[in-house]
PDB file of C-alpha atoms in Angstrom:
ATOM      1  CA  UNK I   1     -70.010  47.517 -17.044  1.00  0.00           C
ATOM      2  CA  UNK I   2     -71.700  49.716 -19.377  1.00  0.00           C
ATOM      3  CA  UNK I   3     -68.549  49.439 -21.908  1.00  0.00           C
ATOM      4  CA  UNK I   4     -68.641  45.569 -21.500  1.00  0.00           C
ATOM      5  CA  UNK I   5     -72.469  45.149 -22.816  1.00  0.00           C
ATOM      6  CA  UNK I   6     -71.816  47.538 -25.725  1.00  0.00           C
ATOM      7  CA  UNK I   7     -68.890  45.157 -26.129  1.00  0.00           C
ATOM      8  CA  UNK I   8     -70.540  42.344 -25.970  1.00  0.00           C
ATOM      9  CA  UNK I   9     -73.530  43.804 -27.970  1.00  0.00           C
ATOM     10  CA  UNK I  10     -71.522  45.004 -31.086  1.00  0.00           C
ATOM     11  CA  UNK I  11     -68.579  41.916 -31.495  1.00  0.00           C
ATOM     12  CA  UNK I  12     -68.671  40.696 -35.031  1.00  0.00           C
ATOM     13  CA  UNK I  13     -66.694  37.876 -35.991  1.00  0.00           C
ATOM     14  CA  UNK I  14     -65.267  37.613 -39.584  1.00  0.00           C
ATOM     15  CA  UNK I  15     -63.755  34.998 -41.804  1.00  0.00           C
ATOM     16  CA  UNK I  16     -60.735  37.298 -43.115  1.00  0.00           C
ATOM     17  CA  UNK I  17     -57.700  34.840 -41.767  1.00  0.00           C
ATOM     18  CA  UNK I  18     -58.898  31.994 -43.172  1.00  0.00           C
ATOM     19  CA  UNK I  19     -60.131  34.050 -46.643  1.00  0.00           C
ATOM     20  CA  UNK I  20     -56.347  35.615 -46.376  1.00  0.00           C
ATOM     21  CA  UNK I  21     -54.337  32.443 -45.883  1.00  0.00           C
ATOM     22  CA  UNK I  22     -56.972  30.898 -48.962  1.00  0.00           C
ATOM     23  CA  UNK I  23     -55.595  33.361 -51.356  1.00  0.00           C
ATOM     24  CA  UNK I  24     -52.343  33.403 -50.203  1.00  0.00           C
ATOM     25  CA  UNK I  25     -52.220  36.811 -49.222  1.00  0.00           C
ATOM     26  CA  UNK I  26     -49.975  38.830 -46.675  1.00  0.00           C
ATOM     27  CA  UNK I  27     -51.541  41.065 -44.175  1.00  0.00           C
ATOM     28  CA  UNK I  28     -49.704  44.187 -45.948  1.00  0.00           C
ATOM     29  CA  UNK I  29     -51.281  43.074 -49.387  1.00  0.00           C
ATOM     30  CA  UNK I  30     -54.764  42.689 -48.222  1.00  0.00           C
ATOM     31  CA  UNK I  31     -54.119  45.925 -46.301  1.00  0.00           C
ATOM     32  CA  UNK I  32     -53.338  47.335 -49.681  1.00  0.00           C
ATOM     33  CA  UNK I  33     -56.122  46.141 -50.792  1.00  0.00           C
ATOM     34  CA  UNK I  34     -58.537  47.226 -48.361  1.00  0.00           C
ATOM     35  CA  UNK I  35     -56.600  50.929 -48.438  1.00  0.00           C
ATOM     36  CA  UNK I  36     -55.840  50.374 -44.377  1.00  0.00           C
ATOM     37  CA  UNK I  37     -53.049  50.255 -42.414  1.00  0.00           C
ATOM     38  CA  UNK I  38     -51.825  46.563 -41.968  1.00  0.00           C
ATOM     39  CA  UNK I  39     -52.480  46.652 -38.502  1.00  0.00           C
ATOM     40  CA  UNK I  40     -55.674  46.910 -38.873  1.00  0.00           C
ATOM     41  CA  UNK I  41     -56.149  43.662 -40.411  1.00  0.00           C
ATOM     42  CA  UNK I  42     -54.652  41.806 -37.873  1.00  0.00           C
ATOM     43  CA  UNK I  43     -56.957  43.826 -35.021  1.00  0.00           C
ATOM     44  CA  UNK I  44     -59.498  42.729 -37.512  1.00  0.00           C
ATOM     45  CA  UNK I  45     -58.774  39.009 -38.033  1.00  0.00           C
ATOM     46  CA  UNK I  46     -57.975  38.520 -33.879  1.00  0.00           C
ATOM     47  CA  UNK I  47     -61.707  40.280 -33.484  1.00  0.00           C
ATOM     48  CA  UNK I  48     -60.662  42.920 -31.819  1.00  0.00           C
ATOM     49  CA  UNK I  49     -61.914  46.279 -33.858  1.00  0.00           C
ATOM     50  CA  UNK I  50     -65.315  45.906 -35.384  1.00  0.00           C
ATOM     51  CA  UNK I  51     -65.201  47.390 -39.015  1.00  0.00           C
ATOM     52  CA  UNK I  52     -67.055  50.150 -40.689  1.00  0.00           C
ATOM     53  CA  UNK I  53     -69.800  49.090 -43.450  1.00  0.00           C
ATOM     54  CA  UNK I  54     -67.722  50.694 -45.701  1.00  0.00           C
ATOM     55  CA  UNK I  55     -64.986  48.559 -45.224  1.00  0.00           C
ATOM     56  CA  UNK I  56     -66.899  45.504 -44.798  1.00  0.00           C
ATOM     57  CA  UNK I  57     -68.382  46.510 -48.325  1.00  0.00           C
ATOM     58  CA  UNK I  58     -64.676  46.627 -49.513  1.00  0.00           C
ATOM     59  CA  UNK I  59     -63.624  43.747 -48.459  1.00  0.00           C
ATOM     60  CA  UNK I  60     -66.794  41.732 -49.603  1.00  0.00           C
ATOM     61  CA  UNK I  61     -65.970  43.398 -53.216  1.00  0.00           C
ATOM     62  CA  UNK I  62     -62.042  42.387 -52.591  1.00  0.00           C
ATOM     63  CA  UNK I  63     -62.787  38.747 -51.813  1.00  0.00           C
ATOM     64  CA  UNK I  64     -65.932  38.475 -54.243  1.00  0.00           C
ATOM     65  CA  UNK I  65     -68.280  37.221 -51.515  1.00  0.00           C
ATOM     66  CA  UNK I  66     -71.157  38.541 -49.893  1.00  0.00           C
ATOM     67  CA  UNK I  67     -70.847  40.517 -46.934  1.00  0.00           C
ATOM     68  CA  UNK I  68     -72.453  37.736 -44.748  1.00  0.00           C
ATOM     69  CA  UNK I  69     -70.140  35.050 -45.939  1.00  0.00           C
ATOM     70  CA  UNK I  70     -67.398  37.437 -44.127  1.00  0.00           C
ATOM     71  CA  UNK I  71     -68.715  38.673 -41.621  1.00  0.00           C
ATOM     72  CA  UNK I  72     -71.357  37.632 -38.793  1.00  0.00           C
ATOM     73  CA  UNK I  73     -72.526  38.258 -35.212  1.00  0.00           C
ATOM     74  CA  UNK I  74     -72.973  35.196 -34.309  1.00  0.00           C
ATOM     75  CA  UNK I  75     -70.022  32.414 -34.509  1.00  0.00           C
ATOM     76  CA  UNK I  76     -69.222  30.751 -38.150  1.00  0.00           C
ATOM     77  CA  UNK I  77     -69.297  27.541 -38.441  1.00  0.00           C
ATOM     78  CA  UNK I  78     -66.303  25.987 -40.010  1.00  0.00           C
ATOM     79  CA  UNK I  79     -66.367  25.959 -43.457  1.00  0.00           C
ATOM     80  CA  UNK I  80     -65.031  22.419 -44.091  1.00  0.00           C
ATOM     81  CA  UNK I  81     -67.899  21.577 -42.207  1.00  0.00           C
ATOM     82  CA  UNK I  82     -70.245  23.796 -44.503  1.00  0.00           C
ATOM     83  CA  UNK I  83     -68.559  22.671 -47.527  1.00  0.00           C
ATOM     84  CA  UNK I  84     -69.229  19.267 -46.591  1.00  0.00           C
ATOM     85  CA  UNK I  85     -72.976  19.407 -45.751  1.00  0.00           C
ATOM     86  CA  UNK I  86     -73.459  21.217 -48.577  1.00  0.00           C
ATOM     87  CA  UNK I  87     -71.852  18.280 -50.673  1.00  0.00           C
ATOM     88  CA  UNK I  88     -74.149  15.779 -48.752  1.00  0.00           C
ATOM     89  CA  UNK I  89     -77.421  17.615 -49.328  1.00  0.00           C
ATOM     90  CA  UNK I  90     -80.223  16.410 -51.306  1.00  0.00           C
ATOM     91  CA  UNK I  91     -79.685  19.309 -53.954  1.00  0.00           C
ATOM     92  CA  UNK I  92     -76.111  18.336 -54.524  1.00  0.00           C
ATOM     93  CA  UNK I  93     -76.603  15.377 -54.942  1.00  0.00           C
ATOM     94  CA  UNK I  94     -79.493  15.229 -57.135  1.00  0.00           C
TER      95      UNK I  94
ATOM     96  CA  UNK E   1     -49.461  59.495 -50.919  1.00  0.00           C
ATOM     97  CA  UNK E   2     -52.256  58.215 -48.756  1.00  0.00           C
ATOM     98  CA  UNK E   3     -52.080  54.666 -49.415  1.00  0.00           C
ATOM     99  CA  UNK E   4     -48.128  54.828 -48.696  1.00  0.00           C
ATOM    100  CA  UNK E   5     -48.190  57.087 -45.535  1.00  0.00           C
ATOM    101  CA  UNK E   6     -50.748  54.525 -44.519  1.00  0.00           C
ATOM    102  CA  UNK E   7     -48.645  51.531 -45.072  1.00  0.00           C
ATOM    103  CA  UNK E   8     -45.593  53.287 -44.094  1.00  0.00           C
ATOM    104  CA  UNK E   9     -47.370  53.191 -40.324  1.00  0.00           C
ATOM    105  CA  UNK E  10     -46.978  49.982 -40.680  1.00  0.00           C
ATOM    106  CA  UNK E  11     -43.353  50.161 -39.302  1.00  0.00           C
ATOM    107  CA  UNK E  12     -43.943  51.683 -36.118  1.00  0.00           C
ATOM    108  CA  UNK E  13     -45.087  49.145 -33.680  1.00  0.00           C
ATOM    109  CA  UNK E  14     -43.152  48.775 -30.524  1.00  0.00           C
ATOM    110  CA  UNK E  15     -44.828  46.002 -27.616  1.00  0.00           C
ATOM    111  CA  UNK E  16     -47.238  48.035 -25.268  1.00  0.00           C
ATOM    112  CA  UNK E  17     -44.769  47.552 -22.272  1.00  0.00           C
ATOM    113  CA  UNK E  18     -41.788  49.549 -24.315  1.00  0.00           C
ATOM    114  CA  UNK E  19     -43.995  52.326 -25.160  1.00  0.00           C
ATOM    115  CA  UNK E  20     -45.385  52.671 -21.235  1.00  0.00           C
ATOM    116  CA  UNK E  21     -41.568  53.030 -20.295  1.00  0.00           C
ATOM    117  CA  UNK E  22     -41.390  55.629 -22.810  1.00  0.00           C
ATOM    118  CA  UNK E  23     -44.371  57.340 -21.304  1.00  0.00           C
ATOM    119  CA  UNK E  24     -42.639  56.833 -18.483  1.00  0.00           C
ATOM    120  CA  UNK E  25     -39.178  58.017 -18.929  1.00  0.00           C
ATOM    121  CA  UNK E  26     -40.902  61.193 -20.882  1.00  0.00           C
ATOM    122  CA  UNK E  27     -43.235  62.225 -17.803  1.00  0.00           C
ATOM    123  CA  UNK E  28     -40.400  61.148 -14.915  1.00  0.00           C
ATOM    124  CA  UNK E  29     -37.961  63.072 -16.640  1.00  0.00           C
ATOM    125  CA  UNK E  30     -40.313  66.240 -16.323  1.00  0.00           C
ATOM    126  CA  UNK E  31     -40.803  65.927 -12.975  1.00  0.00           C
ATOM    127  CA  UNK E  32     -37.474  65.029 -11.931  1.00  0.00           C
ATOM    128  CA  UNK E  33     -36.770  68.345 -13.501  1.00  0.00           C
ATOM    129  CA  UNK E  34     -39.190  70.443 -11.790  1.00  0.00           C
ATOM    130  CA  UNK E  35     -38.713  68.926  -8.661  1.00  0.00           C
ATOM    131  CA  UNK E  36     -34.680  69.491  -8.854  1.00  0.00           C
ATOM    132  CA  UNK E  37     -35.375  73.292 -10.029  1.00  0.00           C
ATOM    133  CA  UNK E  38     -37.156  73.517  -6.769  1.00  0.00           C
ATOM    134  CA  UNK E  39     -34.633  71.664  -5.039  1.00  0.00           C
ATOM    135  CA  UNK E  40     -32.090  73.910  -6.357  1.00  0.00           C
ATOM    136  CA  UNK E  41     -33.893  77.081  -4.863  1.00  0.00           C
ATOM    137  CA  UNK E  42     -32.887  76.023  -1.037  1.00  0.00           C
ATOM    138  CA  UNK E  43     -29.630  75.052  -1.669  1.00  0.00           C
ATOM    139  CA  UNK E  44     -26.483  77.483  -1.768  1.00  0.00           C
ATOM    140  CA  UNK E  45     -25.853  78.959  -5.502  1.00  0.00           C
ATOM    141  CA  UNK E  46     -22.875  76.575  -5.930  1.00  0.00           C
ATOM    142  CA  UNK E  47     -24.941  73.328  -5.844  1.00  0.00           C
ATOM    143  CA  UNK E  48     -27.980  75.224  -6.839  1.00  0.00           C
ATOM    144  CA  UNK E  49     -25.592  75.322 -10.526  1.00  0.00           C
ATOM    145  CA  UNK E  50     -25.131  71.289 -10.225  1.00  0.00           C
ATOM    146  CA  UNK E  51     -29.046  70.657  -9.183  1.00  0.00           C
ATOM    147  CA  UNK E  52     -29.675  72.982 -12.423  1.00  0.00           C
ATOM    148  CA  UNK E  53     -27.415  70.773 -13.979  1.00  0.00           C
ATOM    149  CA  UNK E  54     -29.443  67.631 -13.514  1.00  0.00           C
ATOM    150  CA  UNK E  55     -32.331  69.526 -13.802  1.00  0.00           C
ATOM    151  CA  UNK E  56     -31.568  70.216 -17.542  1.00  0.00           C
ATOM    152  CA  UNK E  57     -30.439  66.582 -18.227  1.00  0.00           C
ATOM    153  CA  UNK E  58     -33.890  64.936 -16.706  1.00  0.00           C
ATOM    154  CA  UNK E  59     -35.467  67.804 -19.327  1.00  0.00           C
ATOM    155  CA  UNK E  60     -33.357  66.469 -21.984  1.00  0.00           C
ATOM    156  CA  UNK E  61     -34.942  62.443 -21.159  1.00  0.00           C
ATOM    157  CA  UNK E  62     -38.106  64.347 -21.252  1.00  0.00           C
ATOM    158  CA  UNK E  63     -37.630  65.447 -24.814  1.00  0.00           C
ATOM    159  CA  UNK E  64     -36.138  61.968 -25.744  1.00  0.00           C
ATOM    160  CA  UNK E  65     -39.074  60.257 -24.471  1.00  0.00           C
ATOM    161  CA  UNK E  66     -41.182  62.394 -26.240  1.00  0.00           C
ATOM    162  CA  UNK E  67     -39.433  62.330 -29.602  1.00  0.00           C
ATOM    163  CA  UNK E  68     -38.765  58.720 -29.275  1.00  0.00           C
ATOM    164  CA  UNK E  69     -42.835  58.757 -29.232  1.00  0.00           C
ATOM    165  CA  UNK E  70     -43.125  60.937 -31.962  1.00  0.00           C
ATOM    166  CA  UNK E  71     -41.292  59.176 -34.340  1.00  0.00           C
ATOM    167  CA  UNK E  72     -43.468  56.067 -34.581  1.00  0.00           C
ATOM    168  CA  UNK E  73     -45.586  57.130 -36.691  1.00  0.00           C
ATOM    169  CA  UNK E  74     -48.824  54.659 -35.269  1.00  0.00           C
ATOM    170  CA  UNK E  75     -48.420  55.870 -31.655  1.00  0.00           C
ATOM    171  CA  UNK E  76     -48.823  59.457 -32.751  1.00  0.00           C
ATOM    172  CA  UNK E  77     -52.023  58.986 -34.759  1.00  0.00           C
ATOM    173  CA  UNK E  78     -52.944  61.822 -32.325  1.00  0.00           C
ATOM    174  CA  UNK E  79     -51.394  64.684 -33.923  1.00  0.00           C
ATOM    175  CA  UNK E  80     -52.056  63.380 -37.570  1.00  0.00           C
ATOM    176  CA  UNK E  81     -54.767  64.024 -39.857  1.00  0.00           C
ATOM    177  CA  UNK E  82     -57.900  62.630 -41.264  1.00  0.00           C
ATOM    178  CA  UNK E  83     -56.340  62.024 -44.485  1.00  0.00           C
ATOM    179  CA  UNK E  84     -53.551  60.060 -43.368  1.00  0.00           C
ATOM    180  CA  UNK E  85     -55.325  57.649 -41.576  1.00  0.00           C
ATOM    181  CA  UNK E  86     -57.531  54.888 -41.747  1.00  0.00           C
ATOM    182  CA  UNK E  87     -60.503  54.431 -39.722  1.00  0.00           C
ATOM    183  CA  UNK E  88     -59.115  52.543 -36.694  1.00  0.00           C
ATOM    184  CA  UNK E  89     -57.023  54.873 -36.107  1.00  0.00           C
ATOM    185  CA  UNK E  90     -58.624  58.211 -36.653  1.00  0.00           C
ATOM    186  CA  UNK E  91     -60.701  56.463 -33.751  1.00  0.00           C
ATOM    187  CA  UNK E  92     -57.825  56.054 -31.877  1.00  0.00           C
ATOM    188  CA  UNK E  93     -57.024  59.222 -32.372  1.00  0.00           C
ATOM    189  CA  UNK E  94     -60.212  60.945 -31.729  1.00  0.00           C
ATOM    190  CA  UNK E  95     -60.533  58.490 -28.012  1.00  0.00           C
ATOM    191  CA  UNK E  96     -56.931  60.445 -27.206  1.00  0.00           C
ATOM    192  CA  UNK E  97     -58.145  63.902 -28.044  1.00  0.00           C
ATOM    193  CA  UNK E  98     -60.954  63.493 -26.143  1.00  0.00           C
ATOM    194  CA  UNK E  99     -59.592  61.606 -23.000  1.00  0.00           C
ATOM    195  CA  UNK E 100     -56.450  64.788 -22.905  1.00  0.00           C
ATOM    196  CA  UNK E 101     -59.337  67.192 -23.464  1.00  0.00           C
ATOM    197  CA  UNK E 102     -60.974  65.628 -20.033  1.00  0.00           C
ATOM    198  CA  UNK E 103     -57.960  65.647 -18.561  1.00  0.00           C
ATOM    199  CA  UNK E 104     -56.719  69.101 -19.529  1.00  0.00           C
ATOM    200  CA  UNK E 105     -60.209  69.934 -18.301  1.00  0.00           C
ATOM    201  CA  UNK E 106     -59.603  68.889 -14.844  1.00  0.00           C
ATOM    202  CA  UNK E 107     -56.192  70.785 -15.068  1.00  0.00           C
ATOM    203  CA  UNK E 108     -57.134  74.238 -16.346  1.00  0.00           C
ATOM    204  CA  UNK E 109     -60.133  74.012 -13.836  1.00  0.00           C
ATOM    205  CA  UNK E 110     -57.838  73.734 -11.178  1.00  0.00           C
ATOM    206  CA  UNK E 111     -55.075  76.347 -12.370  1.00  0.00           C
ATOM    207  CA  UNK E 112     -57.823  78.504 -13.057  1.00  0.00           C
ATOM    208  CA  UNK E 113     -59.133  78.400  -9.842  1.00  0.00           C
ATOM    209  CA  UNK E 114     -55.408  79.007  -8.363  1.00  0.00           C
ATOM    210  CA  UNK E 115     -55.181  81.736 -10.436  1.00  0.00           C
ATOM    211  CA  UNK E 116     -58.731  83.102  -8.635  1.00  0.00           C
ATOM    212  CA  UNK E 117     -56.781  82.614  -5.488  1.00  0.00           C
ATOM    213  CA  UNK E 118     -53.845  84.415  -6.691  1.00  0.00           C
ATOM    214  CA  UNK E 119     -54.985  87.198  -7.842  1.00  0.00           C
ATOM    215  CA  UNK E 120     -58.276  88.015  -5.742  1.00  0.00           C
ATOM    216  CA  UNK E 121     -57.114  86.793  -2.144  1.00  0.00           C
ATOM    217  CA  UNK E 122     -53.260  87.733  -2.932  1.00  0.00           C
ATOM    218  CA  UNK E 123     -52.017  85.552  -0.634  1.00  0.00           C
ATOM    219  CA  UNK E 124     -48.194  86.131  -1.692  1.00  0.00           C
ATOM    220  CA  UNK E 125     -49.173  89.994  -0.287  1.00  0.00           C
ATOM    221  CA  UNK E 126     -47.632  91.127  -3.971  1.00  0.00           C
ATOM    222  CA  UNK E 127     -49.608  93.822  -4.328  1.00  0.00           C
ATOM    223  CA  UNK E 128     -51.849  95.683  -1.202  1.00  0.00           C
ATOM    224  CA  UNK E 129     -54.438  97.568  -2.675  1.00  0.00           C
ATOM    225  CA  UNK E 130     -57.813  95.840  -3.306  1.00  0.00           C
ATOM    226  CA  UNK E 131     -58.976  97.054  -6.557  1.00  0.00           C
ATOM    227  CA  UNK E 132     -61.969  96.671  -9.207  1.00  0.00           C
ATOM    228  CA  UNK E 133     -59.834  95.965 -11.434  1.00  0.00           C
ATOM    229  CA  UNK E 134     -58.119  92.691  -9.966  1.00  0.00           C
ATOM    230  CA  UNK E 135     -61.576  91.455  -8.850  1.00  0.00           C
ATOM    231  CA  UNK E 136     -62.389  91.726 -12.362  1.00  0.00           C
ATOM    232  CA  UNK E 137     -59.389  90.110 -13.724  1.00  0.00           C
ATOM    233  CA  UNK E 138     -59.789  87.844 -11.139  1.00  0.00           C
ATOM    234  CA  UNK E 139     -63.070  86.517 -12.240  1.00  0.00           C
ATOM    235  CA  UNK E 140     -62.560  86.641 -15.967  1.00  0.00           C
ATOM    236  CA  UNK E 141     -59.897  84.688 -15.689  1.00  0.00           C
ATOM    237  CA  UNK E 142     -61.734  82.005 -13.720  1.00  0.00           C
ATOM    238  CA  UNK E 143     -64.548  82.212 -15.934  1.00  0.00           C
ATOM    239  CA  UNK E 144     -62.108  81.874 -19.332  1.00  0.00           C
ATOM    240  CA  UNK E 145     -60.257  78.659 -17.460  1.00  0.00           C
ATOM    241  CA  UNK E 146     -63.693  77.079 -16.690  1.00  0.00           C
ATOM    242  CA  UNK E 147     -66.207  78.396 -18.758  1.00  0.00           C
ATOM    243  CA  UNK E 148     -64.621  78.304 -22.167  1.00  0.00           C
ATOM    244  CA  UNK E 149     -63.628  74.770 -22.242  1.00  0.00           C
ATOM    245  CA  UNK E 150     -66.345  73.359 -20.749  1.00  0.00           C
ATOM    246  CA  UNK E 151     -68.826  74.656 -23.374  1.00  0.00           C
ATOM    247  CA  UNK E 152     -66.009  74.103 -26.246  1.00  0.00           C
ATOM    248  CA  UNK E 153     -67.174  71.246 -27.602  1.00  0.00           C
ATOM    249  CA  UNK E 154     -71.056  72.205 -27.451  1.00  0.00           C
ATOM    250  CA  UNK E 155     -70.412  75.044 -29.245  1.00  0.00           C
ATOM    251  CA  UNK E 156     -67.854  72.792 -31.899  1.00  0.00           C
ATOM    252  CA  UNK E 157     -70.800  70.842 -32.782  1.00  0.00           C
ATOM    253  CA  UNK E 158     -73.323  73.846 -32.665  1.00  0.00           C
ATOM    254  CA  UNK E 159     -71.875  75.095 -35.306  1.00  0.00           C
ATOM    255  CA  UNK E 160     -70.703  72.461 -37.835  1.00  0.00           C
ATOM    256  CA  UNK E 161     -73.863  70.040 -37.217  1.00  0.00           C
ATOM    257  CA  UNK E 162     -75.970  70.404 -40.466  1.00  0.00           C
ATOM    258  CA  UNK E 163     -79.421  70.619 -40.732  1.00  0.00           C
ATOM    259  CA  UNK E 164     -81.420  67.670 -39.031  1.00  0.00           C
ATOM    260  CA  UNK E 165     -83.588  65.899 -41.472  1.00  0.00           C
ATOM    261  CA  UNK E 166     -87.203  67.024 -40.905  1.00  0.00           C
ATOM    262  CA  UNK E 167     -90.052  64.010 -40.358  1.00  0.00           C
ATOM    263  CA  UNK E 168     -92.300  65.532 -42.829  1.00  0.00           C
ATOM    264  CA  UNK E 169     -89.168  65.086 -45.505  1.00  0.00           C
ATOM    265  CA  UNK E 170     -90.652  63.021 -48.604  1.00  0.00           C
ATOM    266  CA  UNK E 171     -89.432  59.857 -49.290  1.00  0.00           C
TER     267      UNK E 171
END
């Protein structure tokens, strides 16, 4: 029970499928990348190990993003759907 | 040589169900041998020779099972080092040291206190005199089954823990 609010307390989601399959990239290169074992990734991408900030720092430097455009605790929207409103807004537009 | 040993773990996955029969096979096998071994000891010497027999084979799955383990090089992120790994699995790792330290606890508690028995009470009637000397042994090695594990890890990060950082540290 204990275990399961911890869980539940510390899940992260990330954006590093969709990021990998953007760039075209196998799980063994980013793993390369990132300097971890390619099983790691995929425990990563399914949500299933929560990484250190170390290697969240890595791969925000490997993809070029910021940290929080990778990873979140609370659910991403899509980000068609981001792209999209941020093509309708005001500032866009103007 | 990190980055490769770390993608050459990449090879060693096997589903969850294979490696439990594995596990399985490795542990059974050890068993089955202890139990024939005993089995053997009531029997005449002729069959006792064919229980050994078995015996030696369900020793030999043992050691298959185990080596069979050993060789994928993920599952045994147990016995490798820091270096070698990344941080998933030095967590991995460090969850199965602890979890066979607790249970190796349990285990050394209990042949510890068998030993107690042993050698105090002397059930087996090996030896008839009562002497200070048993009692001592007796309790010492109680006290090293029990006692020195169960502080062990205390005293692991008594000594490597550095120096706290103080409140009145500047900032």
């Amino acid at each position: 029970m204990a275990r399961e609010k911890r869980d539940e307390k510390s899940s992260i989601v990330n954006r590093l499928a969709v990021l990998r399959a953007e760039r075209g990239l196998t799980r063994q290169q980013l793993a390369d990348a990132l300097n971890v074992n390619y099983q790691t990734v995929g425990y990563l991408e399914r949500g299933e190990y929560n990484p250190s900030l170390e290697l969240a720092f890595r791969a925000s430097e490997f993809f070029a993003l910021p940290i929080e455009a990778i990873f979140s605790r609370s659910p991403f929207t899509p980000m068609s759907e981001q792209l999209y409103d941020s093509a309708l807004s005001p500032k866009a537009k103007g | 040589m990190i980055r490769s040993y770390r993608t050459s773990l990449s090879d060693s996955v096997e589903s969850q169900a294979n490696r439990r029969r594995w596990v399985v096979f490795l542990y059974g096998g050890w068993a089955a041998m202890i139990a024939l071994w005993l089995l053997s000891r009531a029997f005449s010497d002729e069959a006792a020779i064919g229980i050994s027999a078995l015996a030696v084979i369900a020793a030999i799955c043992a050691l298959v099972g185990y080596a069979r383990l050993m060789a994928r090089n993920t599952i045994n992120a147990a016995n490798i080092e820091d270096d070698l790994l990344d941080e998933r699995l030095i967590q991995i790792r460090d969850a199965a040291m602890r979890n066979a330290y607790r249970t190796l606890y349990v285990v050394g508690t209990l042949a510890g206190a068998a030993l107690f028995v042993l050698i105090l009470v002397n059930p087996l009637g090996c030896e008839k005199a009562f002497t200070a000397n048993r009692m001592f042994f007796a309790f010492t090695t109680l006290f090293s089954a029990v006692l020195i594990p169960l502080v062990l890890p205390t005293t692991i990060v008594a000594w490597t823990s550095p120096d706290p950082p103080s409140e009145a540290d500047p900032i």
